[in-house]
mmCIF file of C-alpha atoms and ligand atoms in Angstrom:
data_model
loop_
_atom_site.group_PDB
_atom_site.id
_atom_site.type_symbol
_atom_site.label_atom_id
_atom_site.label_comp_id
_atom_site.label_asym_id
_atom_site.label_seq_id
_atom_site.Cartn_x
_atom_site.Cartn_y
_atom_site.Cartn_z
ATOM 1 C CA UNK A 1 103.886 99.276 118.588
ATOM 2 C CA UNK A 2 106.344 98.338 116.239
ATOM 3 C CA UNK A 3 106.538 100.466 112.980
ATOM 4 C CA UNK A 4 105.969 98.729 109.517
ATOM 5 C CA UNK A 5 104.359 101.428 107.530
ATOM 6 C CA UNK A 6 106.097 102.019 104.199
ATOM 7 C CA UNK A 7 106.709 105.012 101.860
ATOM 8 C CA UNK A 8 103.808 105.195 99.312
ATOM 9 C CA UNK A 9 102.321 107.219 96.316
ATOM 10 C CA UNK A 10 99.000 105.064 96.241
ATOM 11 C CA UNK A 11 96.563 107.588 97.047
ATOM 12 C CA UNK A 12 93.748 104.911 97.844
ATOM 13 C CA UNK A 13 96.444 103.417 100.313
ATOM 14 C CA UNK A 14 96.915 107.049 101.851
ATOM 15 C CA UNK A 15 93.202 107.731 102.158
ATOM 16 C CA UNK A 16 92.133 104.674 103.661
ATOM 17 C CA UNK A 17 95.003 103.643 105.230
ATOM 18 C CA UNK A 18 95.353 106.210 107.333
ATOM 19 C CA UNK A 19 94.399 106.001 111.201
ATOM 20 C CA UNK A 20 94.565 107.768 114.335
ATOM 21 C CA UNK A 21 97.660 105.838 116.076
ATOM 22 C CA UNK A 22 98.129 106.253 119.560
ATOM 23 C CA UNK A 23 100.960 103.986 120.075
ATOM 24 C CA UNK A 24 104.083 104.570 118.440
ATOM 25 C CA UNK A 25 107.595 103.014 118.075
ATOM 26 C CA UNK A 26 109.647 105.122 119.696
ATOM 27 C CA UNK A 27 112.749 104.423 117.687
ATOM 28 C CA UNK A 28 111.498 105.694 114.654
ATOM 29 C CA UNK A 29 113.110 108.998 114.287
ATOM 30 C CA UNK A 30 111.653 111.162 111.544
ATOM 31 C CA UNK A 31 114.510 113.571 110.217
ATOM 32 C CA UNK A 32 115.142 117.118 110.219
ATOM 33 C CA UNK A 33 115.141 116.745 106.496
ATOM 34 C CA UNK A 34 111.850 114.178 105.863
ATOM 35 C CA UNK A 35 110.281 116.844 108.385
ATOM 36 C CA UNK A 36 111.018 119.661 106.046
ATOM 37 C CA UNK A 37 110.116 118.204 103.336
ATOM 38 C CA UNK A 38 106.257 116.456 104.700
ATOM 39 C CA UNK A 39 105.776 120.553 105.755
ATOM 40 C CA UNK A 40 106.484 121.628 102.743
ATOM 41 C CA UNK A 41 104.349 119.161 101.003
ATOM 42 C CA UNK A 42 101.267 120.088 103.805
ATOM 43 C CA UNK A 43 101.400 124.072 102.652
ATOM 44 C CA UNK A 44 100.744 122.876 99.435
ATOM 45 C CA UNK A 45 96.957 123.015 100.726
ATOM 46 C CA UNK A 46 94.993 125.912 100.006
ATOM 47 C CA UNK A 47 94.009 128.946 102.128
ATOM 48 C CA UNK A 48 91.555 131.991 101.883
ATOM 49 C CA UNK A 49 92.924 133.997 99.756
ATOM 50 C CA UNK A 50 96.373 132.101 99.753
ATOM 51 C CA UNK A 51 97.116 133.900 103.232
ATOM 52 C CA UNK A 52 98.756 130.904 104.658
ATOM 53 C CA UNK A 53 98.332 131.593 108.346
ATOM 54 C CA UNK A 54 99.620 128.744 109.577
ATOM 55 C CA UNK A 55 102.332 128.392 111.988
ATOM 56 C CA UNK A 56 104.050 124.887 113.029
ATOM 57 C CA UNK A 57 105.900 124.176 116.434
ATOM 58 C CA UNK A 58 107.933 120.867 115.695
ATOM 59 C CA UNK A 59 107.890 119.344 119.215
ATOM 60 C CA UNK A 60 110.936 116.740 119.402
ATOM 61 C CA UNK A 61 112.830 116.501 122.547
ATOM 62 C CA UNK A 62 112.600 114.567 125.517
ATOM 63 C CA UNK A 63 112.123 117.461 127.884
ATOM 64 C CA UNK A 64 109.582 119.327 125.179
ATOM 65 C CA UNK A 65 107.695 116.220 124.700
ATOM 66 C CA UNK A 66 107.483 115.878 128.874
ATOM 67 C CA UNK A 67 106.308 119.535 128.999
ATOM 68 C CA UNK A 68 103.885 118.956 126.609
ATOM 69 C CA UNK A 69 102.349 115.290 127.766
ATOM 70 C CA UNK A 70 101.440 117.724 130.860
ATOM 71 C CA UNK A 71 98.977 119.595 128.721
ATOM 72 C CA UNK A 72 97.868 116.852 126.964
ATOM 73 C CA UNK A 73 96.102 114.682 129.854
ATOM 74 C CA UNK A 74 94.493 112.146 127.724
ATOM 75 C CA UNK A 75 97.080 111.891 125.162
ATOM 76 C CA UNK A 76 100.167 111.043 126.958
ATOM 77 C CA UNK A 77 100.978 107.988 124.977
ATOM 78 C CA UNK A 78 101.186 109.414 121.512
ATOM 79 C CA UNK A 79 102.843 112.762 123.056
ATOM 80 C CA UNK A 80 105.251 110.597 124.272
ATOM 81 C CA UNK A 81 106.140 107.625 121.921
ATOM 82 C CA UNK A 82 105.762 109.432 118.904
ATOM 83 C CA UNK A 83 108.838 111.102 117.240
ATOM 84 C CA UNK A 84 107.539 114.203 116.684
ATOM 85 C CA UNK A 85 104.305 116.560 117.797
ATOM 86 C CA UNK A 86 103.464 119.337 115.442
ATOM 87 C CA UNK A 87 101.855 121.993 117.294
ATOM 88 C CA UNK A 88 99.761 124.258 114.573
ATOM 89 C CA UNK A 89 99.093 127.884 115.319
ATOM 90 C CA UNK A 90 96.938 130.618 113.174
ATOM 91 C CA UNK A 91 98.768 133.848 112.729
ATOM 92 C CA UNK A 92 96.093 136.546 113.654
ATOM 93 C CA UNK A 93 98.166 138.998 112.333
ATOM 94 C CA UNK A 94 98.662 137.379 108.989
ATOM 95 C CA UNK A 95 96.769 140.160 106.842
ATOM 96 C CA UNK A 96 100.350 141.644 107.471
ATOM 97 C CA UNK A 97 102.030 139.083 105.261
ATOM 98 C CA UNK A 98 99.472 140.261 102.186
ATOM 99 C CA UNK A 99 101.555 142.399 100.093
ATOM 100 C CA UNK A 100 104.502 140.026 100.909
ATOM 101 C CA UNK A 101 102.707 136.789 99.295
ATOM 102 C CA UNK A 102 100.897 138.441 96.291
ATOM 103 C CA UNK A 103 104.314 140.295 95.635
ATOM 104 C CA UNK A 104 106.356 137.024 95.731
ATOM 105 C CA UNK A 105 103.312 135.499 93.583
ATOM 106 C CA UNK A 106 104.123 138.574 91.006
ATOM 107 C CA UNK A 107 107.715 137.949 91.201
ATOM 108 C CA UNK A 108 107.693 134.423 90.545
ATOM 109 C CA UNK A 109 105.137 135.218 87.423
ATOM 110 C CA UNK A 110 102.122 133.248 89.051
ATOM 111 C CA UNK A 111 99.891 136.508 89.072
ATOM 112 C CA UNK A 112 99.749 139.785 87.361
ATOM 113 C CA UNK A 113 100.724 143.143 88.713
ATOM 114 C CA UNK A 114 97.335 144.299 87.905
ATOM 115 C CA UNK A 115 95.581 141.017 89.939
ATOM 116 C CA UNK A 116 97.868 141.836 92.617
ATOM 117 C CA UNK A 117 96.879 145.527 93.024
ATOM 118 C CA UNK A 118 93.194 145.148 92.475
ATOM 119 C CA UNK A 119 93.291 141.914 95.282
ATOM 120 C CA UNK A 120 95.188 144.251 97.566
ATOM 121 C CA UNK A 121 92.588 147.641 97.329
ATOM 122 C CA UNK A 122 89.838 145.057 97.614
ATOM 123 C CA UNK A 123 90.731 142.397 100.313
ATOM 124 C CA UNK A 124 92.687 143.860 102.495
ATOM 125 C CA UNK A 125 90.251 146.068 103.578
ATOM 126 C CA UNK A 126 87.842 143.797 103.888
ATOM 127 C CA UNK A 127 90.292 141.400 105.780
ATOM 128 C CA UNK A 128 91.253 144.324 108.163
ATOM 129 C CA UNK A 129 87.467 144.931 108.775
ATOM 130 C CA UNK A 130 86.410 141.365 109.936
ATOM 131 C CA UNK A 131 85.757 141.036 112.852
ATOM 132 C CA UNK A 132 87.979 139.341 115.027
ATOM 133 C CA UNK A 133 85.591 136.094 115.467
ATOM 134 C CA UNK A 134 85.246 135.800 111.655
ATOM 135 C CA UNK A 135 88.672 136.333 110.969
ATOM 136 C CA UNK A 136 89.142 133.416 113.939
ATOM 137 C CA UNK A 137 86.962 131.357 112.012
ATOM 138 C CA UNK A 138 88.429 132.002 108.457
ATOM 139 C CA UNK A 139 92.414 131.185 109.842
ATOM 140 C CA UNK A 140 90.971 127.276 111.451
ATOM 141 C CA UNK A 141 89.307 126.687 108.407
ATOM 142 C CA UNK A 142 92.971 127.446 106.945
ATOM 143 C CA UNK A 143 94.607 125.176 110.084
ATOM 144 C CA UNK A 144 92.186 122.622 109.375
ATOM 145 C CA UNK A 145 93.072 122.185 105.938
ATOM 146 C CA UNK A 146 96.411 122.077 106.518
ATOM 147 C CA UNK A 147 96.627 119.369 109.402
ATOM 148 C CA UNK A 148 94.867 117.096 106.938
ATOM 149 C CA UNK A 149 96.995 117.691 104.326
ATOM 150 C CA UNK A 150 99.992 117.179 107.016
ATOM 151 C CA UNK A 151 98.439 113.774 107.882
ATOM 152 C CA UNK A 152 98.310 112.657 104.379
ATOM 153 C CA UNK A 153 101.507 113.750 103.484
ATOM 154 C CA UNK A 154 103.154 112.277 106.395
ATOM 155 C CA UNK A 155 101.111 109.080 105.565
ATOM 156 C CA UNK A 156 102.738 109.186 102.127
ATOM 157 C CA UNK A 157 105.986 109.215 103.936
ATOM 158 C CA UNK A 158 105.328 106.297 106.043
ATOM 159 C CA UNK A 159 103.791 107.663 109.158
ATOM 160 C CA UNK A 160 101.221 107.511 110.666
ATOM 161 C CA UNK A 161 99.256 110.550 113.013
ATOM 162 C CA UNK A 162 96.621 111.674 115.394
ATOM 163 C CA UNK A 163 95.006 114.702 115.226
ATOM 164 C CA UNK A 164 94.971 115.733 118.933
ATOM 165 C CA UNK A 165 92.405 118.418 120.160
ATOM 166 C CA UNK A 166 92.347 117.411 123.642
ATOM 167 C CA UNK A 167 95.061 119.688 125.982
ATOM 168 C CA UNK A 168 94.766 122.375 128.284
ATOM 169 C CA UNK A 169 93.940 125.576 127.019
ATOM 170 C CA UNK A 170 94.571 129.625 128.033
ATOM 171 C CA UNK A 171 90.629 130.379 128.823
HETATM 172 C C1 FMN B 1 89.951 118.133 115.498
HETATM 173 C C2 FMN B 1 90.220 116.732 115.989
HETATM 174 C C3 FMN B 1 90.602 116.538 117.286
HETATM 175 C C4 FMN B 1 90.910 115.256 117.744
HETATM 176 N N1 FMN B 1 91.366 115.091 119.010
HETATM 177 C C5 FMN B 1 91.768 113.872 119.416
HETATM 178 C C6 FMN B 1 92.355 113.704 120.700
HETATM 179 O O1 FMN B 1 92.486 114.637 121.484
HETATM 180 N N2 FMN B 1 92.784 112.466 121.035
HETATM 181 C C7 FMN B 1 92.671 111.390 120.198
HETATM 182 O O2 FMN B 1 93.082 110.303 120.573
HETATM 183 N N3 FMN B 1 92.095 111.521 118.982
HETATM 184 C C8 FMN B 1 91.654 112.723 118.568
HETATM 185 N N4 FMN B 1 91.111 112.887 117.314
HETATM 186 C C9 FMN B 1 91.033 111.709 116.422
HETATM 187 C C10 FMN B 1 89.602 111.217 116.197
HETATM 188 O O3 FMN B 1 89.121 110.550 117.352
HETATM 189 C C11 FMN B 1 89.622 110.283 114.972
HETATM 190 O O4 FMN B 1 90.057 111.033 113.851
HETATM 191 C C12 FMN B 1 88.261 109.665 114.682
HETATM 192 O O5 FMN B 1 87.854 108.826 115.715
HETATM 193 C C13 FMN B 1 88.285 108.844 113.379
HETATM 194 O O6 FMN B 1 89.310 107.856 113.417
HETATM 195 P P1 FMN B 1 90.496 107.817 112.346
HETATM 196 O O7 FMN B 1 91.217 109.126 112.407
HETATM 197 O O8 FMN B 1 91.358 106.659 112.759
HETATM 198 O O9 FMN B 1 89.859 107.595 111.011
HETATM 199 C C14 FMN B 1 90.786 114.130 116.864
HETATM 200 C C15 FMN B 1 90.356 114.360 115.548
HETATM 201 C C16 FMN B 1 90.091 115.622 115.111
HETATM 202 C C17 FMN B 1 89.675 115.826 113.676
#
């Protein structure tokens, strides 16, 4: 499918234009800088307790996309036409990366010391106490929010996406 989408800031546009393509022109090329920038712009969204456990895997090559299309049965097609697959991981682990955000937040004069300490003795506890399946569930609520964002975003850019939950898994 030939790509006509343009660059727009009309939120209606964004919202309802966007679609689940499973075609896509493969000489569209999206750039290592447009990339950076449509992440960025997708971690805007907002996480439980701004923990931000997402992860991304840009997916770009030839010989990553073929490794990839073999995990993805029934999505082949927009594995391989599209110029980019964006793998999203949750960091488990990301209750590591507390005092690191909060103290960047402080630094940057978005919260005060006192917030910061108080959020610390209170969450992190409780964050190091849930249980692993809770703690699962809290992170893809996090993913989920992001991948939307990422589709509107890149949508804003001029792309379109799919949202692919179908490939082989680790049981
Ligand atoms: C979590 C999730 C997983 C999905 N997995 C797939 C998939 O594996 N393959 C696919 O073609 N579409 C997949 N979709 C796209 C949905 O089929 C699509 O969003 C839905 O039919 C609505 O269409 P729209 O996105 O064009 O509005 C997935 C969507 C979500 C939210």
């Amino acid at each position: 499918m030939k790509s006509t989408l343009q660059r727009t800031n009309d939120f209606r546009e964004i919202t309802f234009g966007r679609r689940s393509v499973k075609l896509y022109d493969p000489e569209v090329k999206i750039s290592r800088e447009e990339m950076s920038e449509i992440l960025e712009g997708a971690t805007r969204a907002p996480s439980s307790v701004n923990l931000q456990p997402w992860r991304f895997l840009v997916i770009e090559s030839p010989e990553g996309k073929e490794k990839l299309a073999e995990l993805a049965r029934f999505n082949k097609t927009q594995v391989l036409t599209s110029s980019a697959v964006i793998a999203v991981f949750v960091d488990m682990n990301n209750v590591e990366y507390m005092d690191e955000i909060f103290g960047k937040a402080v630094e940057l004069g978005y919260m005060p010391q006192e917030v910061k300490d108080m959020q610390l003795s209170a969450v992190k506890p409780y964050y190091n106490n849930l249980p692993p399946a809770a703690l699962h569930d809290v992170n893809f609520i996090d993913a989920g929010l992001v991948s939307m964002q990422l589709m509107l975003v890149a949508r804003a850019y001029g792309y379109d996406t799919n949202p692919i939950g179908g490939y082989e898994r680790i049981k």
